Amino acid sequence: MAIVECFERIPCDPCAAACKQGAIRPFADICDLPRIDHELCNGCALCVVRCPGLAIFVVDASAGDGSAVVKMPYEHTPLPRAGQTVRATDRSGRDVCAGTVTRAQRPSAFDHTALVSIRVPVEHAMDVRGLLLPPGAGLGAGAKEGAQEGAEGGAGAGGKADARAGLGAGVGPVVVCRCEEITEDDIVAAYEAGYRTPEEIKRKLRCGMGPCQGRTCMPVVLSILSRLSGRPVGDMAPPTGRPPLKPTPLASFAALKYGPARPSSVEEDGR
Amino acid sequence: MKRSVEVAIVGGGVIGCSIAYHLANLGCRDVAVYERGYPSCGSTGRCGAGVRAQWGTEMNCRLAHESIKRFERLEEDLDYPDIEFKQGGYLILAFSPAQLRQFERNVALQNSLGIPSRVVGPDEARDIVPHLAAPDLVGATFCGTDGHCNPFKVTDAYARAARRLGVEINTYTSVTGFEQQGGRVVRLETTAGPVECGAVVNAAGPFSAQVAAMAGLELPVFSQRHQVVVTEPVAPKQRPMVISFAHGFYCQQTPHGSFILGLGDPAEPRGLDIGHSWQFLADLAEKVEHLLPSLGRLRAVRQWSGLYNVTPDAQPILGPAGQPANLWLAVGFSGHGFMLAPMVGLTIAQGILGMEAEIPIDRLVLARFARGELVPEPSVV
Ligand SMILES: Cc1cc2nc3c(=O)[nH]c(=O)nc-3n(C[C@H](O)[C@H](O)[C@H](O)COP(=O)(O)OP(=O)(O)OC[C@H]3O[C@@H](n4cnc5c(N)ncnc54)[C@H](O)[C@@H]3O)c2cc1C
Ligand code: SF4
Ligand code: SF4
Ligand code: FES
């Protein structure tokens, strides 16, 4: 069945249109959060690749052998191969367990988002929301792996030499944020200059402010900061997600027909 | 963290950091800033950061004009690499003969104070901004020394310069209460423990009323959400900020290439909501279609909002609160606190230190409301 982890009231509704089973109820307001009728959902995962927020997953525990298949959106290269063993991670990129790729598809109809299915022990099915390829499976994946190792070994050890030994080891400058061309060295330098939180780093360097809005780079930024500070990734507040999730021409909003409803998302400045 | 300071500043936005820097620069280095988040996490980091001297009252013209001169040399003064100050001018649009007459009076006032603004006709306005449509445009005013900067970097520059001069900037530290004795604040309660103080500055932006209330003082201010959207970066296309009071609309292109567009909504409820609404995008798209239609093709990448802190005459409250005797106010900036920050910082610091203010700001004291001596500013979004 499909699990929707969409918690922000943002103007976004492709999931409702994607579902051919009528399992995602039509939205009354475009900012509604999706609600799924699990009786109708057949686990086809069409909604998974359509969600620009990468917020939908399908969990299939029907095998009954203690394992479950998690189908997730995947926007990196290279695409994992079926049969490959990968590390399964949670939402914030923390290692959870090993997983086996059962399927990896990137048909053109999916608009550049691939769908990867991995088999994991059923008790981890509700934690696993990402994957990391083994080292050497390509530069991008290697870099992520390095970040991961750093994050794990980072507790208390976040020194300068350690920082250098991170992602860039042996491959030259590592671009962390593709949209704004920010390298790992830039992030380390900013950290050393006193910009400590993900939000401050974003403000100073612009990483996370590009067209992808940090969906590509923020997990890596968090793991670099975790390695430098010794704080676990889960303790750091990532910058607030901002709509629209996909770059959208301004003029297209003029066509929105709307009623009297006013505030669509309430985020109190109060902390 | 110090347990006793001469001046304690509540709020590390551009205003608090500028006051801290100016105090230290004038020789008072026993200063601490208490900021609930990081410098510029409040209204400052969320603002359009437009900077203009084209105002309708002498006070604002002078504060803004002098502030622009300081923005021009801020990198040098504060030893900061780049505040992204771009002086592409401000083009202010008029849509009725009455509005144009008001603008003509404003320009006369501005020119008398040395501000190089001028009235332009619709054709010249379209020479300045070729993609300007606005078929019903009556005229406009233009001032080439206006512009905008990066608000995070300006605040960061003040904070870092202040720190180098010995100011203590406490981030992720909230002020939770004041203790008074003999009509003075003698101690602050913070989330990092108590601090004794000689004087306190309320620079809490949208939370100015809450902070004043901790000292038993009621301020005639309210906070109100204003929303902004930013587009993908494109090649340089628009030099000036384009602004229309009639539409509550403003639009600039940053040096980075992205466009920032904002819209005030007169029906926006008061409060501390900083969420975002798609109705804003729909309203904005309509204004873009009317004023700058070719920007409709640009793709929006990020939408956010921040809070104005608004007074009855849309002018800030600056100076001593009166009661408690050692409480200072630098609050209520509506949509123009960023651009005034250099001179507000300087004049408040001069006031606290008992020096004569570079520009007299006594007309902006809190007591003006009780006396009924408001200073209404006509030129606001
Ligand atoms: C959408 C938008 C567009 C704008 N555009 C412009 C523009 O183009 N030009 C312009 O000049 N101005 C503009 N403004 C206005 C400008 O942002 C503000 O006037 C200015 O930033 C006010 O600065 P500040 O330091 O007073 O407030 P803030 O930046 O809000 O700083 C106050 C700080 O106090 C902290 N604080 C609050 N309570 C406590 C407490 N109890 N303890 C510790 N810390 C506390 C907050 O965390 C905050 O960081 C705009 C505002 C908005 C919202
Ligand atoms: S998995 Fe398929 S059936 Fe289930 S909600 Fe998504 S699109 Fe609909
Ligand atoms: S973010 Fe994804 S799940 Fe949420 S409304 Fe949009 S498409 Fe649906
Ligand atoms: S990769 Fe950083 S914003 Fe897109």
XYZ file of C-alpha atoms and ligand atoms in Angstrom:
725
model
C 0.000 0.000 0.000
C 1.025 3.577 -0.555
C 2.367 5.559 2.411
C 2.165 9.325 1.996
C 4.582 11.357 4.060
C 3.325 14.695 2.911
C 2.971 16.979 5.933
C 3.112 20.500 4.603
C 0.057 22.312 3.389
C 1.478 23.408 0.081
C -0.247 24.046 -3.228
C 0.439 20.667 -4.820
C -1.863 17.938 -6.073
C -0.316 15.706 -8.771
C -0.663 12.621 -6.595
C -4.444 12.823 -6.718
C -4.411 12.969 -10.497
C -1.807 10.215 -10.798
C -3.833 7.551 -9.074
C -5.865 5.526 -11.530
C -7.626 3.633 -8.748
C -9.231 6.688 -7.196
C -7.420 5.788 -3.998
C -6.152 9.323 -3.403
C -9.229 11.379 -2.692
C -9.771 14.441 -4.843
C -8.575 17.663 -3.236
C -11.117 20.296 -2.229
C -8.348 22.887 -1.875
C -5.047 22.504 -3.690
C -3.270 22.838 -0.355
C -5.052 19.859 1.193
C -2.897 17.004 2.363
C -3.525 13.810 0.401
C -5.650 11.145 2.027
C -5.434 7.570 0.783
C -8.169 5.014 0.783
C -6.115 1.887 1.418
C -9.011 -0.332 0.323
C -8.658 1.036 -3.190
C -4.847 1.314 -3.393
C -3.277 -1.569 -5.314
C 0.311 -0.502 -4.756
C 0.984 0.363 -8.397
C 3.295 3.230 -7.334
C 2.212 5.572 -10.111
C 1.824 8.284 -7.477
C 5.339 7.671 -6.133
C 7.083 8.984 -9.213
C 4.621 11.803 -9.774
C 5.088 13.435 -6.374
C 7.572 16.310 -6.809
C 8.230 16.234 -3.072
C 9.379 12.592 -3.204
C 6.935 12.105 -0.356
C 5.170 8.881 -1.346
C 6.400 5.330 -0.851
C 4.790 1.956 -1.389
C 5.325 -0.711 1.235
C 4.447 -4.259 0.248
C 4.645 -6.758 3.088
C 2.538 -9.374 1.365
C 5.362 -11.911 0.894
C 4.828 -13.088 4.470
C 8.427 -14.325 4.791
C 9.613 -11.651 7.185
C 10.589 -9.318 4.399
C 8.889 -6.343 2.789
C 9.449 -4.480 -0.440
C 9.736 -0.691 -0.253
C 9.215 1.135 -3.539
C 10.779 4.558 -3.541
C 11.497 7.419 -5.927
C 15.163 7.743 -6.906
C 16.706 10.768 -8.599
C 20.430 9.949 -8.654
C 22.674 8.196 -11.138
C 23.625 5.502 -11.671
C 20.454 3.563 -11.263
C 20.898 0.530 -8.993
C 20.691 -2.898 -10.676
C 18.244 -5.612 -9.731
C 19.932 -8.081 -7.389
C 22.403 -5.503 -6.091
C 22.899 -5.216 -2.334
C 22.536 -1.667 -1.041
C 22.361 0.078 2.310
C 18.856 1.138 3.176
C 18.556 4.502 4.953
C 15.843 6.416 6.724
C 14.423 9.823 5.762
C 17.415 11.745 7.009
C 19.969 9.454 5.351
C 20.877 7.417 8.413
C 21.811 3.828 7.824
C 19.060 1.375 8.777
C 19.883 -2.049 7.340
C 20.972 -3.909 4.218
C 18.534 -4.271 1.339
C 18.347 -6.080 -1.973
C 17.208 -4.291 -5.083
C 14.333 -6.169 -6.654
C 13.554 -3.736 -9.445
C 14.783 -0.418 -10.804
C 12.886 1.329 -13.548
C 13.219 4.697 -15.239
C 10.754 4.723 -18.131
C 10.398 8.042 -19.948
C 6.801 8.360 -18.723
C 8.192 8.862 -15.225
C 9.546 12.320 -15.971
C 13.163 11.573 -14.991
C 12.263 10.047 -11.641
C 13.165 6.385 -11.294
C 11.279 3.871 -9.206
C 13.459 1.510 -7.184
C 12.140 -1.383 -5.130
C 14.242 -2.879 -2.366
C 13.583 -5.839 -0.120
C 14.316 -5.257 3.565
C 13.405 -7.028 6.828
C 9.756 -6.279 7.505
C 10.473 -4.635 10.871
C 12.374 -1.876 9.042
C 9.743 -1.352 6.349
C 8.360 1.799 7.953
C 11.805 3.330 8.509
C 13.447 2.665 5.165
C 12.947 5.646 2.852
C 16.202 5.868 0.913
C 19.167 3.873 -0.275
C 22.892 4.213 -0.780
C 24.868 2.333 -3.397
C 28.067 0.550 -2.356
C 31.309 2.560 -2.802
C 32.769 2.643 -6.276
C 29.401 2.501 -7.963
C 29.955 5.915 -9.535
C 31.182 9.327 -8.377
C 27.845 10.622 -7.178
C 27.085 7.530 -5.207
C 30.631 7.370 -3.859
C 30.303 10.889 -2.592
C 27.088 10.082 -0.787
C 28.668 7.003 0.689
C 31.558 9.098 1.977
C 29.114 11.462 3.583
C 27.426 8.573 5.204
C 30.614 7.157 6.627
C 31.494 10.594 7.905
C 28.133 10.883 9.556
C 28.577 7.586 11.302
C 32.134 8.056 12.415
C 31.612 11.719 13.154
C 30.675 11.560 16.804
C 33.258 13.619 18.606
C 35.784 13.241 15.821
C 34.829 16.189 13.620
C 38.274 17.696 13.189
C 39.675 19.539 10.227
C 41.775 16.704 8.834
C 38.772 14.493 9.147
C 36.721 16.990 7.212
C 39.177 16.978 4.342
C 39.231 13.230 4.320
C 35.499 13.238 3.689
C 33.888 13.374 0.308
C 36.761 14.781 -1.689
C 39.234 12.030 -0.912
C 41.049 11.238 -4.123
C 38.522 12.753 -6.529
C 39.183 16.505 -6.339
C 36.535 19.092 -5.480
C 33.163 17.548 -4.796
C 30.158 19.569 -5.885
C 27.534 19.139 -3.205
C 24.947 21.565 -4.542
C 24.630 21.216 -8.294
C 22.159 24.053 -8.709
C 24.404 26.672 -7.116
C 27.764 24.959 -7.694
C 28.753 24.805 -4.053
C 31.517 22.371 -3.162
C 32.214 20.457 -0.013
C 35.213 22.721 0.595
C 32.919 25.768 0.509
C 30.760 24.193 3.185
C 33.703 23.235 5.366
C 35.111 26.770 5.035
C 31.769 28.339 5.965
C 31.464 26.025 8.951
C 34.905 27.010 10.119
C 33.977 30.688 9.705
C 31.160 30.204 12.192
C 28.083 29.396 10.069
C 26.978 26.357 11.993
C 23.394 25.401 11.241
C 21.965 24.165 7.923
C 19.892 27.356 7.732
C 22.917 29.641 8.198
C 24.938 27.657 5.649
C 22.079 27.988 3.198
C 21.885 31.739 3.783
C 25.601 32.237 3.406
C 26.311 29.971 0.433
C 22.924 29.672 -1.293
C 23.164 25.892 -1.317
C 19.622 24.631 -1.177
C 18.222 27.767 -2.799
C 18.512 26.523 -6.390
C 15.771 25.267 -8.663
C 15.689 21.903 -6.874
C 15.326 23.730 -3.544
C 17.847 21.543 -1.792
C 16.225 18.226 -2.469
C 19.452 17.072 -4.062
C 22.016 18.667 -1.808
C 20.484 19.113 1.653
C 20.931 15.487 2.799
C 24.610 15.728 1.879
C 24.952 19.150 3.547
C 23.434 17.703 6.705
C 25.836 14.781 6.735
C 28.823 17.067 6.192
C 27.690 19.274 9.082
C 27.114 16.197 11.169
C 30.639 15.010 10.479
C 32.086 18.429 11.337
C 30.066 19.001 14.486
C 29.693 15.495 15.800
C 25.949 16.043 16.062
C 23.736 13.342 14.620
C 21.859 14.319 11.458
C 18.574 13.715 13.238
C 19.327 16.513 15.741
C 19.713 19.152 13.057
C 16.761 21.065 11.728
C 16.949 21.145 7.938
C 15.874 24.475 6.400
C 12.126 24.854 6.040
C 10.759 23.419 2.816
C 9.219 26.125 0.674
C 6.659 25.796 -2.084
C 6.303 25.446 -4.995
C 8.041 22.092 -5.034
C 8.713 22.267 -8.721
C 9.735 25.473 -10.508
C 6.467 26.760 -11.943
C 5.954 29.682 -14.332
C 4.463 32.664 -12.510
C 1.839 33.243 -15.164
C 0.399 29.793 -14.616
C -0.776 30.803 -11.151
C -3.049 33.447 -12.640
C -5.276 30.660 -13.885
C -5.963 29.433 -10.362
C -9.583 29.897 -9.494
C -10.073 30.352 -5.827
C -12.714 30.877 -3.214
C -12.636 32.991 -0.091
C -10.378 30.654 1.930
C -7.345 32.671 2.965
C -4.408 31.338 4.980
C -3.549 27.999 3.520
C -0.679 27.060 5.733
C -0.154 28.211 9.236
C 3.408 28.360 10.422
C 3.603 30.469 13.562
C 6.763 32.455 14.010
C 7.141 31.505 17.622
C 9.394 28.464 17.777
C 28.021 34.406 28.630
C 28.532 37.596 30.625
C 26.378 37.978 33.728
C 26.404 41.768 33.670
C 26.485 44.194 30.731
C 26.108 47.902 30.231
C 23.666 47.605 27.314
C 21.549 44.529 26.569
C 19.901 44.325 23.136
C 16.889 42.066 22.683
C 16.800 40.854 19.060
C 19.591 40.221 16.573
C 17.957 41.357 13.352
C 19.534 44.056 11.236
C 18.363 46.694 13.731
C 19.754 45.012 16.867
C 23.060 44.192 15.166
C 23.432 47.709 13.771
C 22.775 49.259 17.200
C 25.307 46.874 18.768
C 27.957 47.745 16.199
C 27.421 51.486 16.518
C 27.544 51.374 20.312
C 30.850 49.531 20.191
C 32.179 51.745 17.437
C 31.367 54.809 19.567
C 33.368 53.296 22.410
C 30.757 51.418 24.466
C 31.954 47.846 24.186
C 30.219 46.255 27.146
C 27.242 45.298 24.991
C 25.422 42.019 24.439
C 22.809 40.949 21.890
C 20.318 38.190 22.729
C 18.868 36.515 19.654
C 16.354 33.726 19.817
C 17.600 32.205 16.544
C 20.535 33.397 14.460
C 21.093 36.988 13.246
C 18.527 37.772 10.532
C 16.324 34.733 11.113
C 13.383 37.112 11.676
C 11.883 39.753 9.391
C 15.309 40.821 8.212
C 16.192 37.548 6.521
C 12.756 37.428 4.948
C 12.641 40.930 3.543
C 12.932 42.350 0.048
C 15.896 44.442 1.247
C 15.008 47.328 -1.021
C 16.775 50.571 -0.198
C 15.345 53.902 -1.329
C 15.565 57.555 -0.461
C 12.312 58.373 -2.276
C 10.101 59.058 0.720
C 7.253 61.429 1.459
C 8.342 62.787 4.854
C 11.513 64.681 5.630
C 12.419 62.305 8.471
C 12.358 59.206 6.300
C 14.094 60.966 3.408
C 16.973 61.983 5.637
C 17.301 58.681 7.499
C 17.169 56.702 4.246
C 19.424 59.035 2.267
C 22.133 58.970 4.933
C 21.713 55.204 5.253
C 22.312 54.765 1.517
C 25.577 56.672 1.817
C 26.560 54.190 4.509
C 25.479 51.141 2.517
C 27.756 52.410 -0.254
C 30.795 52.074 1.996
C 29.588 49.350 4.346
C 31.913 46.644 3.028
C 34.863 48.891 3.732
C 33.573 50.161 7.095
C 32.757 46.689 8.364
C 35.497 44.794 6.528
C 33.038 42.384 4.914
C 33.550 40.851 1.464
C 30.230 41.514 -0.268
C 26.830 42.808 0.827
C 25.518 42.596 -2.773
C 24.457 46.242 -2.800
C 23.139 46.965 -6.274
C 22.187 50.566 -7.040
C 19.940 50.058 -10.032
C 17.454 52.676 -8.873
C 13.804 52.556 -7.873
C 11.046 53.244 -10.373
C 7.884 54.200 -8.498
C 4.755 53.999 -10.636
C 1.815 56.444 -10.508
C -1.617 55.377 -11.700
C -3.713 58.481 -11.099
C -3.216 62.228 -11.516
C -3.657 62.667 -7.753
C -0.947 60.122 -7.047
C 1.353 61.788 -9.548
C 0.798 65.188 -7.861
C 1.739 63.627 -4.506
C 4.874 62.174 -6.143
C 5.770 65.601 -7.553
C 5.586 67.054 -4.038
C 7.710 64.154 -2.751
C 10.341 64.734 -5.437
C 10.467 68.466 -4.611
C 11.052 67.571 -0.943
C 13.635 64.919 -1.869
C 15.530 67.288 -4.174
C 15.603 69.940 -1.447
C 17.426 67.372 0.722
C 19.929 66.484 -2.010
C 18.248 63.273 -3.168
C 18.702 62.940 -6.967
C 15.160 61.755 -7.821
C 13.055 62.998 -10.728
C 9.584 62.715 -12.219
C 9.439 60.792 -15.507
C 6.637 60.306 -18.044
C 5.293 56.907 -19.084
C 7.587 56.718 -22.127
C 10.729 57.419 -20.162
C 9.585 54.923 -17.535
C 9.448 52.299 -20.290
C 12.910 53.354 -21.484
C 14.193 52.665 -17.979
C 12.366 49.319 -17.725
C 11.689 48.122 -21.296
C 9.461 45.215 -20.293
C 7.132 47.506 -18.306
C 3.599 47.266 -19.736
C 1.089 48.970 -17.360
C -1.041 50.532 -20.139
C -2.778 52.830 -17.626
C 0.479 54.306 -16.269
C 0.220 58.064 -15.651
C 3.840 58.738 -14.723
C 6.582 57.661 -12.379
C 9.498 58.845 -10.303
C 13.020 57.501 -10.545
C 16.094 57.747 -8.368
C 19.220 56.012 -9.620
C 21.018 55.764 -6.280
C 18.285 53.587 -4.749
C 18.719 49.818 -4.888
C 18.810 46.709 -2.770
C 21.240 44.443 -0.888
C 21.443 40.999 0.631
C 19.854 41.317 4.097
C 21.541 38.248 5.571
C 24.942 39.555 4.575
C 24.349 43.096 5.850
C 23.256 41.749 9.237
C 26.104 39.247 9.302
C 28.503 42.103 8.511
C 27.222 44.206 11.435
C 27.226 41.219 13.789
C 30.764 40.166 12.912
C 32.128 43.708 13.106
C 30.416 44.178 16.472
C 31.904 40.933 17.737
C 35.387 42.006 16.702
C 34.883 45.165 18.792
C 34.027 43.066 21.837
C 30.227 42.813 21.631
C 28.822 39.510 22.824
C 26.300 38.087 20.338
C 24.339 35.287 21.930
C 22.526 33.207 19.347
C 19.759 30.723 20.138
C 19.172 32.631 23.385
C 15.746 34.111 24.193
C 14.937 36.862 26.623
C 12.033 35.667 28.748
C 11.509 38.429 31.298
C 12.704 41.636 32.939
C 13.157 42.464 36.590
C 12.595 46.109 37.519
C 13.686 48.196 40.476
C 12.903 51.870 40.955
C 11.416 52.190 37.464
C 14.441 50.688 35.739
C 15.133 47.288 34.240
C 17.957 45.877 36.342
C 18.014 42.297 35.161
C 16.999 40.197 32.156
C 15.942 36.600 32.379
C 17.244 34.615 29.418
C 17.151 30.969 28.438
C 20.844 30.953 29.334
C 20.366 32.493 32.781
C 19.978 35.985 34.270
C 22.019 39.040 33.219
C 22.264 42.399 34.998
C 22.100 45.405 32.745
C 22.477 49.163 32.704
C 20.115 49.725 29.777
C 17.934 47.553 27.525
C 17.046 47.961 23.855
C 13.893 46.409 22.438
C 14.832 45.470 18.856
C 12.603 42.424 18.697
C 10.970 43.246 15.354
C 7.572 41.561 15.058
C 7.790 40.578 18.742
C 8.300 44.138 19.956
C 4.934 44.204 21.724
C 5.639 40.929 23.543
C 9.050 42.137 24.688
C 7.642 45.515 25.801
C 4.910 43.701 27.705
C 7.617 41.938 29.725
C 8.451 45.420 31.018
C 4.797 46.245 31.614
C 4.677 48.547 28.596
C 1.960 48.467 25.966
C 3.012 49.423 22.418
C 0.563 50.611 19.736
C 1.906 48.125 17.169
C 0.736 44.979 15.446
C 2.412 42.404 13.243
C 1.197 41.331 9.834
C 2.318 38.783 7.287
C 3.734 39.845 3.929
C 4.510 37.271 1.263
C 7.298 37.041 -1.287
C 8.194 34.746 -4.153
C 11.531 34.278 -5.892
C 12.127 32.954 -9.394
C 14.855 30.980 -11.063
C 17.919 33.103 -11.972
C 18.051 34.589 -15.461
C 20.381 36.956 -17.330
C 20.309 40.610 -16.140
C 17.105 42.151 -17.461
C 15.814 44.677 -14.938
C 18.081 47.188 -13.220
C 15.721 49.124 -10.960
C 13.279 47.976 -8.350
C 9.781 48.537 -9.773
C 7.181 49.451 -7.186
C 3.532 50.439 -7.259
C 1.806 51.661 -4.109
C -1.536 51.417 -5.921
C -1.045 47.670 -6.378
C 0.993 47.062 -3.226
C 3.501 45.495 -5.596
C 7.295 45.467 -5.838
C 9.736 43.565 -7.998
C 13.517 43.480 -8.258
C 16.171 41.355 -9.917
C 18.987 40.363 -7.552
C 22.641 40.338 -8.656
C 22.319 36.548 -8.569
C 19.762 36.817 -11.396
C 16.592 35.713 -9.635
C 13.592 38.016 -9.417
C 12.023 38.752 -6.033
C 8.385 39.788 -6.155
C 6.188 40.864 -3.272
C 2.642 41.965 -2.771
C 0.919 43.528 0.226
C -2.615 42.342 0.926
C -4.778 44.968 2.648
C -7.093 42.201 3.899
C -4.277 40.285 5.577
C -5.241 39.567 9.185
C -2.984 40.753 12.016
C -0.935 38.147 13.809
C 2.220 36.092 13.732
C 1.365 33.677 10.927
C 4.324 33.229 8.562
C 2.817 30.518 6.421
C 2.322 30.933 2.698
C -0.751 30.852 0.541
C -1.297 30.048 -3.106
C -3.893 32.805 -3.261
C -0.919 35.154 -2.981
C 0.620 33.557 -6.071
C -2.640 33.928 -7.963
C -2.966 37.609 -6.981
C 0.658 38.258 -7.785
C 0.440 36.566 -11.188
C -2.425 38.910 -12.020
C -0.346 42.003 -11.149
C 2.631 40.656 -13.100
C 0.398 40.138 -16.118
C -0.678 43.785 -15.882
C 2.641 45.435 -15.018
C 5.534 43.249 -16.221
C 3.938 40.512 -18.340
C 7.145 39.060 -19.742
C 8.119 37.972 -16.223
C 5.160 35.581 -16.262
C 7.344 33.091 -18.080
C 9.842 32.931 -15.224
C 9.502 29.950 -13.003
C 8.874 30.505 -9.307
C 11.199 28.394 -7.179
C 10.530 29.501 -3.626
C 7.802 31.272 -1.710
C 7.953 32.546 1.841
C 6.619 35.253 4.095
C 7.717 37.507 6.906
C 6.176 39.946 9.328
C 5.839 43.703 9.221
C 5.657 45.384 12.616
C 3.238 48.248 12.019
C 2.463 51.483 13.903
C -0.536 53.816 13.469
C 1.446 56.202 11.233
C 3.610 53.573 9.505
C 6.707 55.193 11.024
C 9.034 53.478 13.485
C 9.103 54.121 17.209
C 12.628 55.256 18.084
C 14.127 56.447 21.341
C 13.567 56.056 25.077
C 10.356 54.368 26.178
C 10.019 56.741 29.133
C 8.815 53.989 31.420
C 10.948 51.982 32.387
C 13.482 54.784 32.281
C 16.352 52.755 30.814
C 14.370 50.937 28.116
C 15.006 52.006 24.490
C 12.787 51.241 21.540
C 13.722 50.603 17.894
C 10.573 48.936 16.614
C 7.551 49.303 14.304
C 9.368 49.579 10.994
C 6.539 48.385 8.724
C 8.119 47.502 5.372
C 11.168 49.732 5.596
C 13.284 48.846 8.603
C 16.055 47.256 6.616
C 16.937 50.345 4.597
C 16.974 52.575 7.693
C 19.132 50.241 9.771
C 22.469 52.077 9.383
C 21.085 55.408 10.632
C 18.749 53.859 13.210
C 21.721 51.988 14.646
C 23.809 55.132 14.782
C 21.178 57.484 16.210
C 19.931 55.024 18.851
C 23.519 54.356 19.931
C 24.122 58.109 20.150
C 20.962 58.501 22.227
C 21.923 55.749 24.660
C 25.369 57.274 25.092
C 23.900 60.737 25.703
C 25.418 62.150 22.523
C 23.649 64.453 20.107
C 21.962 62.455 17.331
C 23.309 62.871 13.798
C 19.705 63.264 12.628
C 17.213 64.335 15.311
C 14.745 61.511 15.807
C 12.822 62.904 18.798
C 9.649 63.245 16.728
C 9.571 59.446 16.465
C 9.408 58.770 20.210
C 6.649 56.618 21.666
C 5.062 59.611 23.384
C 3.983 61.037 20.002
C 0.968 58.708 19.988
C -0.244 59.883 23.397
C 0.262 63.499 22.280
C -1.496 62.856 18.968
C 1.554 64.039 17.022
C 1.629 61.367 14.341
C 3.972 61.663 11.357
C 2.037 59.815 8.611
C 4.160 58.507 5.749
C 2.246 58.343 2.444
C 4.744 56.271 0.445
C 4.425 52.744 1.784
C 3.615 49.343 0.291
C 8.151 40.444 3.017
C 8.873 41.627 3.578
C 9.507 42.516 2.709
C 10.201 43.614 3.219
N 10.846 44.428 2.348
C 11.600 45.433 2.820
C 12.344 46.255 1.938
O 12.328 46.065 0.717
N 13.112 47.239 2.468
C 13.160 47.474 3.810
O 13.858 48.371 4.220
N 12.455 46.710 4.669
C 11.674 45.709 4.205
N 10.947 44.946 5.080
C 10.924 45.303 6.505
C 12.158 44.795 7.218
O 12.289 43.400 7.009
C 12.053 45.040 8.709
O 11.595 46.328 8.974
C 13.416 44.879 9.363
O 14.025 43.673 8.966
C 13.251 44.930 10.859
O 14.456 44.496 11.456
P 14.466 44.121 12.980
O 15.869 43.836 13.320
O 13.729 45.154 13.734
O 13.532 42.811 13.055
P 13.907 41.263 12.934
O 14.788 40.994 11.804
O 12.611 40.525 12.991
O 14.731 41.010 14.239
C 14.134 40.835 15.498
C 14.795 39.650 16.127
O 14.405 39.556 17.468
C 14.393 38.215 17.821
N 13.568 38.097 19.012
C 12.249 38.346 19.142
N 11.861 38.157 20.410
C 12.965 37.776 21.101
C 13.207 37.442 22.466
N 12.230 37.458 23.376
N 14.461 37.083 22.814
C 15.467 37.069 21.913
N 15.290 37.389 20.620
C 14.051 37.741 20.215
C 13.850 37.511 16.621
O 14.274 36.167 16.559
C 14.415 38.344 15.470
O 15.561 37.773 14.894
C 10.239 43.846 4.611
C 9.601 42.967 5.476
C 8.937 41.862 4.979
C 8.268 40.916 5.932
S 0.094 3.176 -5.275
Fe -1.202 3.266 -7.118
S -3.235 2.725 -6.356
Fe -2.020 3.240 -4.534
S -2.412 5.421 -4.192
Fe -0.590 5.311 -5.472
S -1.347 5.458 -7.570
Fe -3.097 4.979 -6.287
S 3.867 16.606 -2.258
Fe 3.425 14.592 -3.157
S 2.015 13.638 -1.732
Fe 2.067 15.814 -1.194
S 0.360 16.718 -2.355
Fe 2.169 16.893 -3.657
S 2.136 15.065 -4.960
Fe 0.733 14.669 -3.248
S 21.413 20.958 -5.603
Fe 21.391 22.454 -4.026
S 19.620 23.629 -4.485
Fe 19.589 22.114 -6.031
